[in-house]
PDB file of C-alpha atoms in Angstrom:
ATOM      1  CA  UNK A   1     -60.037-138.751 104.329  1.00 88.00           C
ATOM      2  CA  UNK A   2     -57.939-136.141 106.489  1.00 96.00           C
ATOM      3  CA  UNK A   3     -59.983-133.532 108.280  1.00 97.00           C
ATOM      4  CA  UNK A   4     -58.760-130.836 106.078  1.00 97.00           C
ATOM      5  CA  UNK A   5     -59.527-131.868 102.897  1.00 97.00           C
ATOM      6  CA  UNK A   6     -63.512-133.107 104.543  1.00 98.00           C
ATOM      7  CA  UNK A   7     -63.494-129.346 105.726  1.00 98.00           C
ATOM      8  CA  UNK A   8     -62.322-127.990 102.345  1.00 98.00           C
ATOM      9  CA  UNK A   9     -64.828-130.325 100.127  1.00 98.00           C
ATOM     10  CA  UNK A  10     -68.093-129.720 102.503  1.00 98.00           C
ATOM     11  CA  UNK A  11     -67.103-125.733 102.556  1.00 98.00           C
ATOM     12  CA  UNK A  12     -66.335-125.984  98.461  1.00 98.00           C
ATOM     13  CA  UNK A  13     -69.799-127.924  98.018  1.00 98.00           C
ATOM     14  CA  UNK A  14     -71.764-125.112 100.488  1.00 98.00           C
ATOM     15  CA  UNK A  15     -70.229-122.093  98.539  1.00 98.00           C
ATOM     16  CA  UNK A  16     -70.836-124.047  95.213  1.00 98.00           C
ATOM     17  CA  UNK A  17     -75.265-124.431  96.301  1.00 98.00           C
ATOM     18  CA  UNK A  18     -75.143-120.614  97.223  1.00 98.00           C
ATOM     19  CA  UNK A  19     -73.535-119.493  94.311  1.00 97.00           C
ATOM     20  CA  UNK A  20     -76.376-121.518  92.291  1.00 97.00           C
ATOM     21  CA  UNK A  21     -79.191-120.316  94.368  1.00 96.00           C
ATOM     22  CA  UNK A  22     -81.549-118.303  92.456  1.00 90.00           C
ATOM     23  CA  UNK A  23     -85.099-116.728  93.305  1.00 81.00           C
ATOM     24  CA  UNK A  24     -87.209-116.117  96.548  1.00 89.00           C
ATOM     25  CA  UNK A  25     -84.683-115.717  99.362  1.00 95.00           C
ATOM     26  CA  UNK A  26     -87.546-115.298 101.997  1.00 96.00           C
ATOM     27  CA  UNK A  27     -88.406-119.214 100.630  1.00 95.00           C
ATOM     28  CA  UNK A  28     -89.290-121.965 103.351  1.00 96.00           C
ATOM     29  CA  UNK A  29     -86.393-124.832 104.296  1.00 97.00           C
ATOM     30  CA  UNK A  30     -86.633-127.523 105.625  1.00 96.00           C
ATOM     31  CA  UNK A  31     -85.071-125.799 108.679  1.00 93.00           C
ATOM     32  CA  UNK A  32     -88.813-125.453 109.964  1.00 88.00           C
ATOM     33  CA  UNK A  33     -87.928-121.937 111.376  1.00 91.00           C
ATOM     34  CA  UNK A  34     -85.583-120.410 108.694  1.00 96.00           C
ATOM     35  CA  UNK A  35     -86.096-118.844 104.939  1.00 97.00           C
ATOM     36  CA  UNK A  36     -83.801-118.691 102.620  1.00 97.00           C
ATOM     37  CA  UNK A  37     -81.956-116.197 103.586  1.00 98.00           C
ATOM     38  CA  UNK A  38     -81.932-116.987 107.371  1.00 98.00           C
ATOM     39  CA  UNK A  39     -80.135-120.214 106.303  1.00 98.00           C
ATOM     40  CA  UNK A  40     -77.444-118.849 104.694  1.00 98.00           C
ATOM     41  CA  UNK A  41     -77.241-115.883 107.024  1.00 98.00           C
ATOM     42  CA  UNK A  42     -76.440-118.865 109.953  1.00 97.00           C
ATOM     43  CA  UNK A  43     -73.977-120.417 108.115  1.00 98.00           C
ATOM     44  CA  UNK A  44     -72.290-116.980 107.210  1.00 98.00           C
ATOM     45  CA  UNK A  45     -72.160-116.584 110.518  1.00 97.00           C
ATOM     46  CA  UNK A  46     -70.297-119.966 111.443  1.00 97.00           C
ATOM     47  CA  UNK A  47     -67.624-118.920 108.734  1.00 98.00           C
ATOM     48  CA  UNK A  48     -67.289-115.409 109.981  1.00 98.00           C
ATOM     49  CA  UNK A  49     -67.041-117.071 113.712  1.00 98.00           C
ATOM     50  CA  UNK A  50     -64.170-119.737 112.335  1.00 98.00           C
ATOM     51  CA  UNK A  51     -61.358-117.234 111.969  1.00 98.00           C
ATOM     52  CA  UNK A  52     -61.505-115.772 115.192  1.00 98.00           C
ATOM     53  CA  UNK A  53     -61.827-119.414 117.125  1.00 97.00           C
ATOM     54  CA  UNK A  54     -59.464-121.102 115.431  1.00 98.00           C
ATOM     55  CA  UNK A  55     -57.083-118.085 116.136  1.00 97.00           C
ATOM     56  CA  UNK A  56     -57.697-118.771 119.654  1.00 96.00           C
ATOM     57  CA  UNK A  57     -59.703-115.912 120.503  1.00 96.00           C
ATOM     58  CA  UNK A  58     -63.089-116.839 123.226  1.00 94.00           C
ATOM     59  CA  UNK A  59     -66.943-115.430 122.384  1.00 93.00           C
ATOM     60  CA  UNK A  60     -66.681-113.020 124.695  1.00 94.00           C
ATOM     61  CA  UNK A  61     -63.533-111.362 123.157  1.00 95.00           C
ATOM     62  CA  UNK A  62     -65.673-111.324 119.186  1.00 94.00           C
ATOM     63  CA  UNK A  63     -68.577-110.279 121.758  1.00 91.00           C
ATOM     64  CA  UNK A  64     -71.785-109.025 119.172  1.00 93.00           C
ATOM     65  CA  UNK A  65     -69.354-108.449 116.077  1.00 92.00           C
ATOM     66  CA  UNK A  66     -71.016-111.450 113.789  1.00 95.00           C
ATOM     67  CA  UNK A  67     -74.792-110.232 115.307  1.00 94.00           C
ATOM     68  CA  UNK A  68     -77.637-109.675 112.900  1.00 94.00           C
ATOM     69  CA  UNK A  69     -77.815-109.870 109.151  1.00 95.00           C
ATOM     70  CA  UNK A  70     -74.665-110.210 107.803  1.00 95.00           C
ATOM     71  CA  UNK A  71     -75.882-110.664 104.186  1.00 96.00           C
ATOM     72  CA  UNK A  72     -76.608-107.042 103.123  1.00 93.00           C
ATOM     73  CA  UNK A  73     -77.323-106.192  99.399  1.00 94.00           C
ATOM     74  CA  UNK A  74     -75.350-108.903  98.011  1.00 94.00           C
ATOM     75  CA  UNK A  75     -76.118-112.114  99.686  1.00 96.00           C
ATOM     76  CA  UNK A  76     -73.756-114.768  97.528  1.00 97.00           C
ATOM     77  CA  UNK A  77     -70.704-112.269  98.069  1.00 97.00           C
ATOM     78  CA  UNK A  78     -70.859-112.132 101.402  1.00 97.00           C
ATOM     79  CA  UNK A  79     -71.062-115.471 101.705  1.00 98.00           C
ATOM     80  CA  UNK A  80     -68.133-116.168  99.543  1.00 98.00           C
ATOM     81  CA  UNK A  81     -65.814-113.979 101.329  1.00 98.00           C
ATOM     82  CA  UNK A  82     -66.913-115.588 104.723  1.00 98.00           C
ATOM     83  CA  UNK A  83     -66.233-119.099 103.390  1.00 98.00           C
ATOM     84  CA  UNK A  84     -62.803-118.045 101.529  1.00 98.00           C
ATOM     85  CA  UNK A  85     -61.776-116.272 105.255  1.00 98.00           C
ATOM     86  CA  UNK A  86     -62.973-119.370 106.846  1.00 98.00           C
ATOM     87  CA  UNK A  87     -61.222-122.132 104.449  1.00 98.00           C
ATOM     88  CA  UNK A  88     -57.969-119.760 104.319  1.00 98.00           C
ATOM     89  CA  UNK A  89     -57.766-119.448 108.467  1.00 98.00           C
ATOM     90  CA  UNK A  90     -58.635-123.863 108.930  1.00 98.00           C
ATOM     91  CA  UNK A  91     -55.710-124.455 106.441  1.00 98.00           C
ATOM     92  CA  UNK A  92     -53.668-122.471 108.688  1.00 97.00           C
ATOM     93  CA  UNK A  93     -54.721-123.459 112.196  1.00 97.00           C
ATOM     94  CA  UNK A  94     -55.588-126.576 111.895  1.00 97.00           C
ATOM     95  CA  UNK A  95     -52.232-128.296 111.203  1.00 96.00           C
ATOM     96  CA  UNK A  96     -51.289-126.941 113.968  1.00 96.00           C
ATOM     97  CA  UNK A  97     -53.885-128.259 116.283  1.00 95.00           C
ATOM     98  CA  UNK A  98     -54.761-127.069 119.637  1.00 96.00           C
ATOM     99  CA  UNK A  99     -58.279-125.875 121.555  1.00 97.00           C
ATOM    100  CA  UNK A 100     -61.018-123.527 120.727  1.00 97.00           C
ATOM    101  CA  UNK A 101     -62.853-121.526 122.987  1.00 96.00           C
ATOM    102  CA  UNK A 102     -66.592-122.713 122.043  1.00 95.00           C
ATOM    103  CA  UNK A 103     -69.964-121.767 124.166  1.00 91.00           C
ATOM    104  CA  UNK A 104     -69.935-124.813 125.823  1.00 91.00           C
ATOM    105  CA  UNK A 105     -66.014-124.604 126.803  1.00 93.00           C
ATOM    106  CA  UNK A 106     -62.982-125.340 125.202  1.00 96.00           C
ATOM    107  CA  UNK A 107     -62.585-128.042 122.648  1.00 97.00           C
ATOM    108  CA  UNK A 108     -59.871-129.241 120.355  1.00 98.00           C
ATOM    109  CA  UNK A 109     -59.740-127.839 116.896  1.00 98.00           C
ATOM    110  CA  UNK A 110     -60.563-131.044 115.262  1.00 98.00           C
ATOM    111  CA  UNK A 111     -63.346-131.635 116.730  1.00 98.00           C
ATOM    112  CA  UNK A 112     -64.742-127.771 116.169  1.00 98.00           C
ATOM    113  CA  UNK A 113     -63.890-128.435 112.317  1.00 98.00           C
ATOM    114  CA  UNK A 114     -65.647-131.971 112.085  1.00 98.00           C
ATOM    115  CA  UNK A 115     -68.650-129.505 113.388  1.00 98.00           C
ATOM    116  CA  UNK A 116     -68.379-127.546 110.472  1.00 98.00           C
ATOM    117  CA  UNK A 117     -67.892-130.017 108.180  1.00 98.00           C
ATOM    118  CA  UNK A 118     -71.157-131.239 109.073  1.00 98.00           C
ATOM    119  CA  UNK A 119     -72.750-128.174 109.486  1.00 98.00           C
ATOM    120  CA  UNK A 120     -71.753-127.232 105.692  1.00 98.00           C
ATOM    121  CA  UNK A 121     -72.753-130.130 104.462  1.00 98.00           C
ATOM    122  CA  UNK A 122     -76.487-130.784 105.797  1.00 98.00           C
ATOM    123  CA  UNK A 123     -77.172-126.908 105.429  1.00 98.00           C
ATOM    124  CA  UNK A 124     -76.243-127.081 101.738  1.00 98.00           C
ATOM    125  CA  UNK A 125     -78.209-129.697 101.236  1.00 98.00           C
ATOM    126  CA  UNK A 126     -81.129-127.893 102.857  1.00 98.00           C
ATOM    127  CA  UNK A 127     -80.297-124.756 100.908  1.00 98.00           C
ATOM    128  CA  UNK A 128     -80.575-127.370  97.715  1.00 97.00           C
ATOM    129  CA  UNK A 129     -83.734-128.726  98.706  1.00 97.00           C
ATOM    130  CA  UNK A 130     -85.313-125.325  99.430  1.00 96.00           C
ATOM    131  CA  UNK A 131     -84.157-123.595  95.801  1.00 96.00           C
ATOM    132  CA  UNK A 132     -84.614-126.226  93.846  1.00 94.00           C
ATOM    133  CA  UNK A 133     -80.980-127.877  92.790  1.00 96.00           C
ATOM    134  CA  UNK A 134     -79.961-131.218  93.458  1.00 95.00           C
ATOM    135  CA  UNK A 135     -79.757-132.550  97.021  1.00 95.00           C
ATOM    136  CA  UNK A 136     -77.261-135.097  96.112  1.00 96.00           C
ATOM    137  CA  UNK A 137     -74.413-135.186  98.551  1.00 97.00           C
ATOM    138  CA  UNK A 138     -70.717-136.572  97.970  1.00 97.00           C
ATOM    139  CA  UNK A 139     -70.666-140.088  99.051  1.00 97.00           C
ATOM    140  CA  UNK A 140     -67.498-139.954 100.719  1.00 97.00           C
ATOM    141  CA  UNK A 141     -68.532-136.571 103.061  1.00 98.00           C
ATOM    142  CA  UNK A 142     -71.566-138.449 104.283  1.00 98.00           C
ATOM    143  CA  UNK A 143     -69.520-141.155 104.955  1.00 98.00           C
ATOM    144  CA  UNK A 144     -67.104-138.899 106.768  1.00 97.00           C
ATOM    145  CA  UNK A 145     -70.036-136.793 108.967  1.00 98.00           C
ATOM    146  CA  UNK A 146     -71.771-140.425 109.696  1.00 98.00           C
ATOM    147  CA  UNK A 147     -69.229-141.858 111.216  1.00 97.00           C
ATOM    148  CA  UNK A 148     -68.221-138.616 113.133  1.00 97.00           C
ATOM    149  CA  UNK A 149     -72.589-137.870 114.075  1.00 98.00           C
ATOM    150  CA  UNK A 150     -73.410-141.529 115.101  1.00 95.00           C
ATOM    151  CA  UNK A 151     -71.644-140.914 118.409  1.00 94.00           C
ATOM    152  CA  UNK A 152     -73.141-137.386 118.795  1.00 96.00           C
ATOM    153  CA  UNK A 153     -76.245-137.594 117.872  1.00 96.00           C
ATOM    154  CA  UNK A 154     -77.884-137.870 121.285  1.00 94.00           C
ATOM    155  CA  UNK A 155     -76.273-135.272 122.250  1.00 94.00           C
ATOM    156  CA  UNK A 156     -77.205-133.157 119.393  1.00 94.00           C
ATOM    157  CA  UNK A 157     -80.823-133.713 120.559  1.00 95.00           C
ATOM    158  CA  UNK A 158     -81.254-133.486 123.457  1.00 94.00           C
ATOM    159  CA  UNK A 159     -79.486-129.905 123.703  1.00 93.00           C
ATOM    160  CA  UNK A 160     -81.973-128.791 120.965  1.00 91.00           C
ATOM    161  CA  UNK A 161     -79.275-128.279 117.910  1.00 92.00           C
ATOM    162  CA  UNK A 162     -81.437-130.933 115.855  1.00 94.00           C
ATOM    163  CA  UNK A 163     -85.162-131.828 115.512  1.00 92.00           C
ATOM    164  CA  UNK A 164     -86.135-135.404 116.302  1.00 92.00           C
ATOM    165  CA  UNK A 165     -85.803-137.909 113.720  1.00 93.00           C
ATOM    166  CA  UNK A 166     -88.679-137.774 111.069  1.00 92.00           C
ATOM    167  CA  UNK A 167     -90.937-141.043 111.494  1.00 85.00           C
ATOM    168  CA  UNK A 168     -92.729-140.421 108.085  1.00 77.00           C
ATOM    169  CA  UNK A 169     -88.953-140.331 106.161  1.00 76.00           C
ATOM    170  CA  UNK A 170     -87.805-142.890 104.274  1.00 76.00           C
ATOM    171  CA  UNK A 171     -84.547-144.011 105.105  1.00 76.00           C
ATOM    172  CA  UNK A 172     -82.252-147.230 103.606  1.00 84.00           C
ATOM    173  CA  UNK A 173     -79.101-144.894 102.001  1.00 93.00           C
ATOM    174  CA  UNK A 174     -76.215-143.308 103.658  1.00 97.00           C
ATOM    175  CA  UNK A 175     -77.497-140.084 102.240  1.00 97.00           C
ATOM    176  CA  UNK A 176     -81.062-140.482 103.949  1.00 95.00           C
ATOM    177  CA  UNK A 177     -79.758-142.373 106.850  1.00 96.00           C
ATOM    178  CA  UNK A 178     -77.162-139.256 107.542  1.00 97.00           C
ATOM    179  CA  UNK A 179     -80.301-136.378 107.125  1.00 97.00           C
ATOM    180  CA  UNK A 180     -82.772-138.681 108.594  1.00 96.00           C
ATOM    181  CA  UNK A 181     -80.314-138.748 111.595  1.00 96.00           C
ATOM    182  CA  UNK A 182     -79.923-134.832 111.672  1.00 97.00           C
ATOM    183  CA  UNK A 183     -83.901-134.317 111.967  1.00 95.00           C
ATOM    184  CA  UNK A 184     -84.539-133.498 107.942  1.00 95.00           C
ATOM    185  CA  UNK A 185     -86.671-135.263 105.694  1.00 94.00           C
ATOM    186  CA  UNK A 186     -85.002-136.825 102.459  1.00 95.00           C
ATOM    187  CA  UNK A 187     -87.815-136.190 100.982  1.00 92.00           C
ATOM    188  CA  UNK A 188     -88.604-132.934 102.158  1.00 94.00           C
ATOM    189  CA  UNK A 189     -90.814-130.236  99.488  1.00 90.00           C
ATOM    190  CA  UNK A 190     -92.051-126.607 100.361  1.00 82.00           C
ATOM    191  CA  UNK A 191     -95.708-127.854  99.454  1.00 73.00           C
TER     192      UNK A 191
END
């Protein structure tokens, strides 16, 4: 699958779980350390961050700008327009290619994006898990983000980005195989 279309889909399937997410946003998820709300405030963050990177601009020019709550009143609008300005500036950059300027130096644009496709993908499934929908992932991102992780995934670890592996979590899918090997539980419950 080309990188755009994986960046579209796993984008299309995050805004898709927010848009259904209903209740307590101060809820647990299986993000040990963030609520509902914290979740989705991280990954609003990552789409508010996209524009400016993939426009070539470095952290220190965006400086504090995407700081703090960035949620306000209306959580699931906010994070609309983030993903809709994020989607809208990939589909313009990244044909293109070229670098980004990320906090650990500069990188090329696909391999920022394959970031996010990941990152959209496993948080919506955490977002799932922790509001109740389903957790089941598209067969053919998980594929995509496997193939793209198995290579990173030491790395991942060992600069503290992802828990260790679950021993208790029962793994023997792609789907399970792919969160197992991001630090979450398949199985994971707020009880």
């Amino acid at each position: 699958m080309a990188l755009d279309e994986t960046y579209r889909r796993s984008v299309e399937f995050w805004k898709g779980t927010v848009e259904s997410t209903s209740g307590d946003w101060s809820a647990p998820t299986p993000c040990t350390d963030w609520n509902v709300r914290v979740l989705v405030n991280h990954v609003v963050g990552e789409d508010r961050w996209t524009k400016p990177l993939v426009d070539g601009r470095t952290i220190a020019e965006v400086g504090d700008a995407f700081d703090g709550d960035l949620l306000g009143e209306d959580p699931k609008s906010f994070a609309m327009a983030a993903a809709d300005e994020a989607l809208t500036a990939v589909a313009e950059r990244l044909p293109a290619g070229g670098k980004v300027h990320l906090s650990y130096g500069e990188e090329s644009i696909e391999e920022y994006i394959s970031q996010l496709v990941a990152d959209h993908l496993i948080h919506a499934w955490d977002l799932a898990a922790a509001t109740g929908q389903r957790r089941d992932l598209d067969p053919e991102l998980v594929a995509e983000v496997a193939a793209w992780f198995r290579n990173r995934e030491d790395i991942y670890r060992s600069s503290g980005a992802i828990a260790a592996r679950p021993e208790s979590a029962s793994a023997g899918n792609p789907q399970a195989d792919l969160l197992i090997a991001f630090g979450r539980n398949p199985d994971w419950s707020a009880r």
